[in-house]
XYZ file of C-alpha atoms in Angstrom:
102
model
C -20.227 -5.231 -16.042
C -22.812 -7.703 -14.737
C -24.438 -7.891 -18.197
C -21.093 -8.651 -19.829
C -20.272 -11.207 -17.133
C -23.676 -12.862 -17.574
C -23.206 -13.042 -21.335
C -19.708 -14.556 -21.120
C -19.695 -16.736 -18.012
C -21.334 -20.111 -17.731
C -20.437 -22.406 -14.849
C -19.847 -26.052 -15.624
C -22.500 -28.310 -14.088
C -20.056 -31.255 -14.147
C -19.826 -32.925 -10.742
C -16.014 -32.865 -10.984
C -15.976 -29.088 -11.522
C -15.351 -26.605 -8.724
C -18.200 -24.657 -7.153
C -19.999 -21.921 -9.056
C -18.246 -19.319 -6.890
C -14.768 -20.728 -7.584
C -15.457 -20.963 -11.313
C -16.817 -17.403 -11.357
C -13.822 -16.052 -9.409
C -11.462 -17.740 -11.874
C -13.420 -16.329 -14.802
C -13.246 -12.797 -13.367
C -9.500 -13.101 -12.658
C -8.855 -14.323 -16.212
C -11.023 -11.553 -17.686
C -9.209 -8.929 -15.595
C -5.848 -10.278 -16.737
C -6.858 -10.248 -20.430
C -8.268 -6.713 -20.178
C -5.174 -5.438 -18.361
C -2.914 -7.106 -20.915
C -4.772 -5.479 -23.809
C -4.984 -2.038 -22.210
C -1.699 -1.797 -20.291
C 0.581 -4.566 -21.543
C 1.805 -7.994 -20.487
C 3.902 -6.804 -17.525
C 0.983 -4.886 -16.027
C -1.242 -7.961 -16.446
C 1.319 -10.183 -14.731
C 1.703 -7.700 -11.859
C -2.091 -7.479 -11.459
C -2.459 -11.269 -11.420
C 0.384 -11.635 -8.902
C -1.151 -8.953 -6.680
C -4.539 -10.719 -6.789
C -2.991 -14.086 -5.867
C -1.015 -12.582 -2.987
C -4.063 -10.696 -1.755
C -6.286 -13.797 -1.807
C -3.815 -16.414 -0.661
C -1.054 -14.748 1.398
C -1.942 -11.351 2.838
C -4.434 -12.666 5.399
C -1.857 -14.641 7.344
C 0.815 -11.959 7.673
C 0.896 -11.222 11.411
C -0.349 -7.863 12.632
C 2.518 -5.409 12.900
C 4.707 -7.309 10.413
C 5.500 -7.065 6.703
C 6.319 -9.923 4.369
C 8.964 -9.494 1.681
C 9.516 -11.962 -1.132
C 12.075 -12.112 -3.896
C 11.153 -14.634 -6.554
C 12.746 -15.857 -9.744
C 12.665 -19.182 -11.573
C 15.494 -20.672 -9.503
C 14.902 -19.204 -6.054
C 12.287 -18.043 -3.590
C 13.383 -15.900 -0.627
C 10.840 -14.808 1.975
C 11.310 -12.824 5.182
C 9.265 -10.975 7.784
C 10.131 -7.517 9.069
C 8.427 -5.197 11.526
C 5.800 -2.969 9.970
C 6.765 0.606 9.288
C 5.581 2.901 12.019
C 3.768 6.057 11.104
C 6.175 8.768 9.986
C 6.917 11.303 12.693
C 4.813 14.394 12.543
C 6.540 17.530 11.365
C 7.463 19.767 14.255
C 6.491 23.353 13.636
C 8.363 25.761 15.895
C 6.210 27.873 18.140
C 7.243 31.560 17.835
C 6.226 32.123 21.473
C 9.064 29.822 22.555
C 11.636 32.249 21.122
C 10.564 35.194 23.272
C 12.537 36.088 26.381
C 10.479 35.994 29.608
């Protein structure tokens, strides 16, 4: 992967360009999106890109113990917080000794 990245990526030395790290991160995100699109289809590529953006830009500020839900289309953006799901209750296995008469 590093060899392929080194052969394909060249940061712009222009003073108006972003940092090497930002340019490289953008390159890797674009490469991941193209590869996903070719291997899994356009919808999978869009989902992967959306997941990466949310992970980098949104997930870090969701408060501990909360979940963020978003519903997005071209005309509307709805966002809400809800409490995080608690761990599912453990299955209770009956103890056969409890059924015996003393």
